[in-house]
PDB file of C-alpha atoms in Angstrom:
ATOM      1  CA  UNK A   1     -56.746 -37.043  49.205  1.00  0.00           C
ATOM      2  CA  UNK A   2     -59.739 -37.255  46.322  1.00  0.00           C
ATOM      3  CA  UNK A   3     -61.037 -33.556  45.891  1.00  0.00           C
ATOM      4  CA  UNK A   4     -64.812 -33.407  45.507  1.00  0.00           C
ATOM      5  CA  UNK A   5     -66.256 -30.311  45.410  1.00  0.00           C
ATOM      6  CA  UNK A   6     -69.008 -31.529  47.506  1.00  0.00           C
ATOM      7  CA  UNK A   7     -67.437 -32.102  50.417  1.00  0.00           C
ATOM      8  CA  UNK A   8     -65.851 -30.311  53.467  1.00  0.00           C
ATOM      9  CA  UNK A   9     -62.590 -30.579  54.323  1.00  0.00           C
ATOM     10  CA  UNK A  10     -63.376 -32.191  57.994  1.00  0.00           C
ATOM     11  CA  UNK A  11     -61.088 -35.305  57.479  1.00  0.00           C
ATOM     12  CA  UNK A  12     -58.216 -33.494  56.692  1.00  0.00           C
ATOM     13  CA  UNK A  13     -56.356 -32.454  59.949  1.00  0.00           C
ATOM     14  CA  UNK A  14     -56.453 -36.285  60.312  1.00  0.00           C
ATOM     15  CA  UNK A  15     -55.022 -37.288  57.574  1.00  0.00           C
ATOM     16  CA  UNK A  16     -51.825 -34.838  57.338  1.00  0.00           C
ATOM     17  CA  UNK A  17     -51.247 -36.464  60.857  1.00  0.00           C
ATOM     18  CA  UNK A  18     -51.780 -39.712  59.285  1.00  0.00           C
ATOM     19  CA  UNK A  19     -49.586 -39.001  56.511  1.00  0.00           C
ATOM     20  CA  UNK A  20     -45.263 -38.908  56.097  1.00  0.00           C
ATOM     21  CA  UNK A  21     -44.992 -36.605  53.773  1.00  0.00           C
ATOM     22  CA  UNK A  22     -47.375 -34.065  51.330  1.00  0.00           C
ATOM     23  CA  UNK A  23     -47.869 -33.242  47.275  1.00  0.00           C
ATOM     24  CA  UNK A  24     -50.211 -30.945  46.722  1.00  0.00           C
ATOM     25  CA  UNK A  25     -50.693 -29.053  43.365  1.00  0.00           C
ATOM     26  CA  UNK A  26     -50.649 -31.405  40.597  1.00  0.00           C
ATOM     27  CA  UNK A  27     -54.226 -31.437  38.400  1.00  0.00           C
ATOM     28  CA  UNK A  28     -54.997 -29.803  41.859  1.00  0.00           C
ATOM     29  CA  UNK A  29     -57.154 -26.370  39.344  1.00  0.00           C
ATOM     30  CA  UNK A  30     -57.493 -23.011  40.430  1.00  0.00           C
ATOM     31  CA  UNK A  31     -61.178 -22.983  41.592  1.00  0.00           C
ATOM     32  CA  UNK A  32     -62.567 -21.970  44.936  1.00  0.00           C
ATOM     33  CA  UNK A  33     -62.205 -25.361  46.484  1.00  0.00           C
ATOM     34  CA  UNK A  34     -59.105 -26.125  45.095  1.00  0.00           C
ATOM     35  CA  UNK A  35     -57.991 -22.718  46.891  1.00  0.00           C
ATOM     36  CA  UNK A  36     -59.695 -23.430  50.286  1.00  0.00           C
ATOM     37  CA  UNK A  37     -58.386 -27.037  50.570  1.00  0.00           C
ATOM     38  CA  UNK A  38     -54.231 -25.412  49.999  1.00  0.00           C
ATOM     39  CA  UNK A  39     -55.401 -23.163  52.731  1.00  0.00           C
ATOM     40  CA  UNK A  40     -56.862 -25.815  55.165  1.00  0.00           C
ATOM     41  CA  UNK A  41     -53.268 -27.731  54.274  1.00  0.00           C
ATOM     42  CA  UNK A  42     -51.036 -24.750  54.941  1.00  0.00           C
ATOM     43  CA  UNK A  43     -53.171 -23.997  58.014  1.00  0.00           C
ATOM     44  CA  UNK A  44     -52.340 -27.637  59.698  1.00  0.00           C
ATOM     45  CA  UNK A  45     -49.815 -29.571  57.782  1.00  0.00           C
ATOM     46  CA  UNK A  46     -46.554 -30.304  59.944  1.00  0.00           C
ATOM     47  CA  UNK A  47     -44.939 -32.785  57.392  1.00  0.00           C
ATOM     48  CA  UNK A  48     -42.663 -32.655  54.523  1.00  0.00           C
ATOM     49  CA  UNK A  49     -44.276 -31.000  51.469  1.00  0.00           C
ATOM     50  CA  UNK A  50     -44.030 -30.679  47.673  1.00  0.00           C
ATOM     51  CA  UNK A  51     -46.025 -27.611  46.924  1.00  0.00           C
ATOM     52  CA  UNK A  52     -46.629 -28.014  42.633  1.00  0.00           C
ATOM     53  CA  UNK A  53     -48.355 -26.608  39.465  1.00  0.00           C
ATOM     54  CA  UNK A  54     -51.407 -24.943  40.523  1.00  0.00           C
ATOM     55  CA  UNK A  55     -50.593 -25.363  44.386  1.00  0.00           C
ATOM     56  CA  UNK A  56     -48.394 -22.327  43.295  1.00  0.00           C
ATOM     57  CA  UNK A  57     -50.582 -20.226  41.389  1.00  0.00           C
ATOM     58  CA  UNK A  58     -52.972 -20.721  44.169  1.00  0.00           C
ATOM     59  CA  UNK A  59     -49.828 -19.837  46.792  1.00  0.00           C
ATOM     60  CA  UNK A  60     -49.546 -16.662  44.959  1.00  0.00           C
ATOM     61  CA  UNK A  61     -52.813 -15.607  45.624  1.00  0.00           C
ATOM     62  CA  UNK A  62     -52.467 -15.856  49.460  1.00  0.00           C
ATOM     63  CA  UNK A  63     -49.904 -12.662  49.801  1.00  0.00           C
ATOM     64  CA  UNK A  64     -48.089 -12.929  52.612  1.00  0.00           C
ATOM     65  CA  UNK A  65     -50.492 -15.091  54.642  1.00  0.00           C
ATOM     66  CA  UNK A  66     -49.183 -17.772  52.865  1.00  0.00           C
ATOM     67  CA  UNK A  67     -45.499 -17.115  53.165  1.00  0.00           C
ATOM     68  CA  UNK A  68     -46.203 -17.110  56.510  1.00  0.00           C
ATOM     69  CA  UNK A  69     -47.961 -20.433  57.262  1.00  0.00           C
ATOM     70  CA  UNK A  70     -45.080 -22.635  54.913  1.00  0.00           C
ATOM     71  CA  UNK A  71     -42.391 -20.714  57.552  1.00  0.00           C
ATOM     72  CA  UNK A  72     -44.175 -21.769  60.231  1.00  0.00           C
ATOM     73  CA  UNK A  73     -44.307 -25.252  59.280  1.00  0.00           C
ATOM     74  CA  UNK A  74     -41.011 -27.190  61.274  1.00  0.00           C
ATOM     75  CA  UNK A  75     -40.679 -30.178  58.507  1.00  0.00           C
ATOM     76  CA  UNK A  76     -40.857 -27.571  55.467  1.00  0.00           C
ATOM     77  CA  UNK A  77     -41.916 -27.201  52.279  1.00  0.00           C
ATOM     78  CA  UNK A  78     -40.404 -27.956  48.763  1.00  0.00           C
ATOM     79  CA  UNK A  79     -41.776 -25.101  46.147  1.00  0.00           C
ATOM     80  CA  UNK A  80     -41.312 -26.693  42.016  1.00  0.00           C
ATOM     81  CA  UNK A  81     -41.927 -23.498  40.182  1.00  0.00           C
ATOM     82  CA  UNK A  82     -41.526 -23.098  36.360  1.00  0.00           C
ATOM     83  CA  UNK A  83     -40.400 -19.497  35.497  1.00  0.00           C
ATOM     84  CA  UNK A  84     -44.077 -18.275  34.641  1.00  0.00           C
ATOM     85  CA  UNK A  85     -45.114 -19.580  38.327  1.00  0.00           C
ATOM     86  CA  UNK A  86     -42.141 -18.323  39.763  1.00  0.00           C
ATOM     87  CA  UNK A  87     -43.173 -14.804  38.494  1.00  0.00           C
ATOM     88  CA  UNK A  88     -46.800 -15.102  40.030  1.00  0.00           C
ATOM     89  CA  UNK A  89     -45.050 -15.907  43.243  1.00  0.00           C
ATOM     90  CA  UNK A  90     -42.272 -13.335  42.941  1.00  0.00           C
ATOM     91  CA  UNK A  91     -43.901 -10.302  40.757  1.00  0.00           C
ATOM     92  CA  UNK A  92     -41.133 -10.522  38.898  1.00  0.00           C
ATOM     93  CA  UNK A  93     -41.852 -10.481  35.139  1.00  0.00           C
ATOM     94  CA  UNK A  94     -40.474 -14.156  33.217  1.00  0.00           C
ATOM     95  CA  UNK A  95     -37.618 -11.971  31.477  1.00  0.00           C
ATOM     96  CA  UNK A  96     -36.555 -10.102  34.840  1.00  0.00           C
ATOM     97  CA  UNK A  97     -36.164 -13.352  36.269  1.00  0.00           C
ATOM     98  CA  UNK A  98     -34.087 -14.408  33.489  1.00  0.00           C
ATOM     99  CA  UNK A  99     -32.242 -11.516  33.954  1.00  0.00           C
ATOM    100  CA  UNK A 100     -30.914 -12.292  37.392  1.00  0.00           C
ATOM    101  CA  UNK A 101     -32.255 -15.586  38.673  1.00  0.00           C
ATOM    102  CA  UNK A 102     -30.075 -16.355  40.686  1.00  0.00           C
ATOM    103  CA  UNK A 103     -30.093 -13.600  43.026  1.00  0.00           C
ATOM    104  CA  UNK A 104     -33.824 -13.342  42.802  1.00  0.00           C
ATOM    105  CA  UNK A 105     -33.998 -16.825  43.758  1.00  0.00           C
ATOM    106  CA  UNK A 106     -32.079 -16.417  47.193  1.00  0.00           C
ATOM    107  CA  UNK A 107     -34.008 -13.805  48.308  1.00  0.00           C
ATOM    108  CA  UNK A 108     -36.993 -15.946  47.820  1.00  0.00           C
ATOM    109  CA  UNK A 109     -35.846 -18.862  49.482  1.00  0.00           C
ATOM    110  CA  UNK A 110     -34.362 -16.993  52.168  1.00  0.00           C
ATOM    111  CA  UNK A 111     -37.833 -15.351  52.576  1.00  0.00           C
ATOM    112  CA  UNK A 112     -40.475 -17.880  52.692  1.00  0.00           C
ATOM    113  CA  UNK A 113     -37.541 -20.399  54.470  1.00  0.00           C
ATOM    114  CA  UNK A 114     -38.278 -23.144  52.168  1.00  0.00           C
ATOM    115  CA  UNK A 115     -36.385 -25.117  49.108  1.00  0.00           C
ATOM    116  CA  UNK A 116     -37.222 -24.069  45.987  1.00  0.00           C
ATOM    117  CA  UNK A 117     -36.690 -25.904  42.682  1.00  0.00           C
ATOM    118  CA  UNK A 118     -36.550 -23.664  40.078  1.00  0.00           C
ATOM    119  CA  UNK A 119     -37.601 -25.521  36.565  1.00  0.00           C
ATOM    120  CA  UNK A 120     -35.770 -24.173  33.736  1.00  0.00           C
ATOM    121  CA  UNK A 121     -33.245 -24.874  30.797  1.00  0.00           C
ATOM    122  CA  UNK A 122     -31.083 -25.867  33.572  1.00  0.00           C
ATOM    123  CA  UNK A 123     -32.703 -26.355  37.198  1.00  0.00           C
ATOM    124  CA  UNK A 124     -31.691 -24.624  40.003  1.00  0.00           C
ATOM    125  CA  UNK A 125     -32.220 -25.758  43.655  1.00  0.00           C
ATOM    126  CA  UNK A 126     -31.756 -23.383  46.454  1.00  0.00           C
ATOM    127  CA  UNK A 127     -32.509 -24.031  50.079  1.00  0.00           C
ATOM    128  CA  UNK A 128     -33.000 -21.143  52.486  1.00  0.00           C
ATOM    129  CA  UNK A 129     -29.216 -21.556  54.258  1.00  0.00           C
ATOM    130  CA  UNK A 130     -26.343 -23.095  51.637  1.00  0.00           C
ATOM    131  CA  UNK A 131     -25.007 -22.620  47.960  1.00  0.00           C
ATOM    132  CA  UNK A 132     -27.159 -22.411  44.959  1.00  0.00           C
ATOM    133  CA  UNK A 133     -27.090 -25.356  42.933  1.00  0.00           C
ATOM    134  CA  UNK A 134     -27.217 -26.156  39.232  1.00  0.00           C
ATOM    135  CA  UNK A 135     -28.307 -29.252  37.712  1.00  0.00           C
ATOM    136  CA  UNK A 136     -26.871 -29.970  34.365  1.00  0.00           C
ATOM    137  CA  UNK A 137     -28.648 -33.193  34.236  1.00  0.00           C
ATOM    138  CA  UNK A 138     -31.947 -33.176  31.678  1.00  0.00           C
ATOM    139  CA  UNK A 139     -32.855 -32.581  28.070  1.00  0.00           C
ATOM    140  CA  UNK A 140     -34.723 -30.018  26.003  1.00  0.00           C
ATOM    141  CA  UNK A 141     -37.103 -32.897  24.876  1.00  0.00           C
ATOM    142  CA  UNK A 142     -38.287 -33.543  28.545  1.00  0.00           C
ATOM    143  CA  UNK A 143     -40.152 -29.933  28.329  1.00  0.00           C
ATOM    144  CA  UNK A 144     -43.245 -32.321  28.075  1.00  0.00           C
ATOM    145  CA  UNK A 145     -46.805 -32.358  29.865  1.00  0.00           C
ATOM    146  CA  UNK A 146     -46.412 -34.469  32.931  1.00  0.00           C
ATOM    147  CA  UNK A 147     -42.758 -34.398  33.076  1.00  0.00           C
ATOM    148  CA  UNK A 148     -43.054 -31.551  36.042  1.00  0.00           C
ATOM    149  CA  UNK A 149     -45.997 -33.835  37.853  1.00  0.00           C
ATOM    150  CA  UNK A 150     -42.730 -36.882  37.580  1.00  0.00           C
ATOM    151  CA  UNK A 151     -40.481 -34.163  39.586  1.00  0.00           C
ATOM    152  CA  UNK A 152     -42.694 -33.497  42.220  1.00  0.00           C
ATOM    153  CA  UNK A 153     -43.434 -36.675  43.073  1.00  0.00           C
ATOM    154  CA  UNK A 154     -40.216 -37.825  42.847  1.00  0.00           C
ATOM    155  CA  UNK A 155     -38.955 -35.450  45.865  1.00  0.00           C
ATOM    156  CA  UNK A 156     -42.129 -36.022  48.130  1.00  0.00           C
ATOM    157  CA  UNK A 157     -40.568 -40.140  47.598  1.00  0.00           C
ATOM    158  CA  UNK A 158     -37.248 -38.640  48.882  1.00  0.00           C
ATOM    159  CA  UNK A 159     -38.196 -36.361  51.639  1.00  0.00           C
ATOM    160  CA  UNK A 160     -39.094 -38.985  53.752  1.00  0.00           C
ATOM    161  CA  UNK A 161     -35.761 -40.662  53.582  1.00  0.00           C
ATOM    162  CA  UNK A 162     -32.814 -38.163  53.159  1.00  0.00           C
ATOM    163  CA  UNK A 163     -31.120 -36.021  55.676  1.00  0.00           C
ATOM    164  CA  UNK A 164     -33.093 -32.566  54.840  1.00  0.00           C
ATOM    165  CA  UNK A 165     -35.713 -30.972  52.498  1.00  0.00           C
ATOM    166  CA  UNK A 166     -32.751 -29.743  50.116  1.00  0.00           C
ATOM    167  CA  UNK A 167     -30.890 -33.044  49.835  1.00  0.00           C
ATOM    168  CA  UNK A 168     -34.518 -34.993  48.732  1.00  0.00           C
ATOM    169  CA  UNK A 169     -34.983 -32.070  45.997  1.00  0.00           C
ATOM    170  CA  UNK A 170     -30.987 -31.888  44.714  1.00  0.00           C
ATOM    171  CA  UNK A 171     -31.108 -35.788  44.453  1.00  0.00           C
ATOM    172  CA  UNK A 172     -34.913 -35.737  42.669  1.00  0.00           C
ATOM    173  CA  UNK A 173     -33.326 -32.945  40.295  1.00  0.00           C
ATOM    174  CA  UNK A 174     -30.432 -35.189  39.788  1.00  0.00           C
ATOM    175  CA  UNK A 175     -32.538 -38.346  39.005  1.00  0.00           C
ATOM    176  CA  UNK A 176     -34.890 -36.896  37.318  1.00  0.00           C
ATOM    177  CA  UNK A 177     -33.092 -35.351  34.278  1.00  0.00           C
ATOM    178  CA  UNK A 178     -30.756 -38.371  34.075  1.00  0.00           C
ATOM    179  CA  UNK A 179     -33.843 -40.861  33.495  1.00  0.00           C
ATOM    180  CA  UNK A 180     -34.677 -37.812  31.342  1.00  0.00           C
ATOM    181  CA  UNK A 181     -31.413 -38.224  29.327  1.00  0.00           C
ATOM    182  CA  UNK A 182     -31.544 -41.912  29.278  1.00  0.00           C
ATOM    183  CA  UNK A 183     -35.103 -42.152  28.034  1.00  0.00           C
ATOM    184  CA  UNK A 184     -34.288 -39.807  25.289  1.00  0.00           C
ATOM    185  CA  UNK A 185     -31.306 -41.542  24.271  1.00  0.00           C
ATOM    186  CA  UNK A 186     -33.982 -45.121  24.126  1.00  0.00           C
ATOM    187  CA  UNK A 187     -36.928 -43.490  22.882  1.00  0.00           C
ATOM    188  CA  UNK A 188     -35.650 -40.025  21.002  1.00  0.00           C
ATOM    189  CA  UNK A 189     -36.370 -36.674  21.846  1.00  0.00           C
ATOM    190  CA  UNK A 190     -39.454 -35.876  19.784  1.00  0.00           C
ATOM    191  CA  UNK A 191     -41.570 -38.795  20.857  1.00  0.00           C
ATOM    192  CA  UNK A 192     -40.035 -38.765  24.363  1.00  0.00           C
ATOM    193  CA  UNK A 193     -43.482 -38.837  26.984  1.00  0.00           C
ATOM    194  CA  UNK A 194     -43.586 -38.134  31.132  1.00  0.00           C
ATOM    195  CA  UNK A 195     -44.292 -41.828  31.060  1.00  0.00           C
ATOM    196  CA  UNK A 196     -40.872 -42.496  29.339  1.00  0.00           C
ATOM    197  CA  UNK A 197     -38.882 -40.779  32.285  1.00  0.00           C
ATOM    198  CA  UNK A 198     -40.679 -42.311  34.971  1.00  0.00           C
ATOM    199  CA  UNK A 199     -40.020 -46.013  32.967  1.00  0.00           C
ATOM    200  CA  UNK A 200     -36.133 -44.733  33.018  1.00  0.00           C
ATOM    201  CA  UNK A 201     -36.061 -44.014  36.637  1.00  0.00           C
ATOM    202  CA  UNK A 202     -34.813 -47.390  38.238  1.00  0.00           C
ATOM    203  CA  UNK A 203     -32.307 -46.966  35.334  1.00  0.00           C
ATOM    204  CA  UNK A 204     -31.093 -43.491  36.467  1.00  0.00           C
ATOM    205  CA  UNK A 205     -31.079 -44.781  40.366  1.00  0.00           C
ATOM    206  CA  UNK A 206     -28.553 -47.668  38.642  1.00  0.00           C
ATOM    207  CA  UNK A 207     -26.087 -45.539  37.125  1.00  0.00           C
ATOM    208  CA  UNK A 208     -26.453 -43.256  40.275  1.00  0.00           C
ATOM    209  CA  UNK A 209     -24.921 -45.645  42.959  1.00  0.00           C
ATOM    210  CA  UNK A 210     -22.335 -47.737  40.660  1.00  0.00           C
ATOM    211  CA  UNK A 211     -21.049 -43.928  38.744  1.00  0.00           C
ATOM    212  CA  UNK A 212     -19.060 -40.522  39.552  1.00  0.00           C
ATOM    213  CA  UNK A 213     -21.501 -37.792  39.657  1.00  0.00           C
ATOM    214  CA  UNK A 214     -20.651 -34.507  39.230  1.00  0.00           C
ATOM    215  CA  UNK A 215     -23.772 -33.308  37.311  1.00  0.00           C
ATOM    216  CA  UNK A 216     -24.179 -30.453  39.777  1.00  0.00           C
ATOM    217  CA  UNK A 217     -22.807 -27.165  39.304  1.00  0.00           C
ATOM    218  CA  UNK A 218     -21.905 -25.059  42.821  1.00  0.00           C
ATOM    219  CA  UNK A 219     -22.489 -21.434  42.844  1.00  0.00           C
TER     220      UNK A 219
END
């Protein structure tokens, strides 16, 4: 959907109907149409979504309005918070979150009922039923503009073809930090661009289905 500030948001029913899945958030910017069109989604999307970047600064303006629309949607939503977004979202400060973010994660998940990928040294992924898990897939050097944007996208690809919202976002976590690894290992970790990942992925998705992965950590 191409954002123009000059136009309504009549079309858009239609196409979330139209469409399999949902990314909003990415370059999305916090003004006061970027905030009405997340509103007019939350209000009448019914598909799979990636919420993203400043979908959830804008998310965190809504209060508990807009908890309420994403647990009212039945396909659900994927939330890709940072640690500074999830703060906005939580009211949590950064540090109190690093404090004890895993237990402030459940009680997120559990209460807006969606999956949420928590960005961080090591990613965590926690759907609203089921076991927190770690991803120790990923590099330092992937802490790049963009690389976030690659994430996102990469679950709204998945959503549409695994068996739930949390398998997409565990196997998008997965793949993601292993083309991560892989491109630093090809390109090295101070050059190493959001472009270089996504040229890795179809490497990553190799080693995936020939390897043994155990790059996730249970909790």
């Amino acid at each position: 959907y191409s954002l123009d500030e000059t136009e309504s948001f009549e079309e858009l029913p239609d196409l979330l109907e139209w469409a399999d899945v949902l990314c909003i958030g990415c370059g999305l910017g916090m003004g006061p149409h970027s905030e009405e069109l997340l509103k007019k989604v939350l209000e009448n999307n019914k598909t799979p979504a990636v919420i993203d970047a400043d979908g959830l600064n804008l998310l965190a303006k809504t209060d508990e309005w807009g908890i309420e629309q994403i647990r009212m949607n039945p396909s659900g939503y994927v939330l890709t918070p940072h640690m500074k977004e999830m703060s906005r979202l939580t009211g949590y400060s950064v540090q109190e979150l690093k404090d004890n973010r895993r237990e402030l994660l459940r009680k997120y998940t559990e209460k807006v009922h969606a999956v949420c990928v928590l960005k961080d040294s090591r990613t965590l992924v926690k759907a609203p039923e089921g076991r927190l898990m770690i991803n120790t897939t990923g590099n330092a050097a992937m802490a790049k503009a963009g690389s976030g944007d690659v994430l996102a996208g990469m679950i709204a690809a998945f959503l549409p073809v695994c068996r739930d919202d949390a398998e997409a976002a565990l196997l998008a976590a997965y793949l993601h930090g292993l083309a991560g690894d892989i491109a630093a290992e090809k390109y090295g970790e101070i050059s190493l661009t959001a472009g270089d990942i996504v040229n890795s992925v179809s490497y990553a998705i190799s080693k995936f289905s020939t390897g043994n992965n155990t790059d996730f950590m249970v909790q």
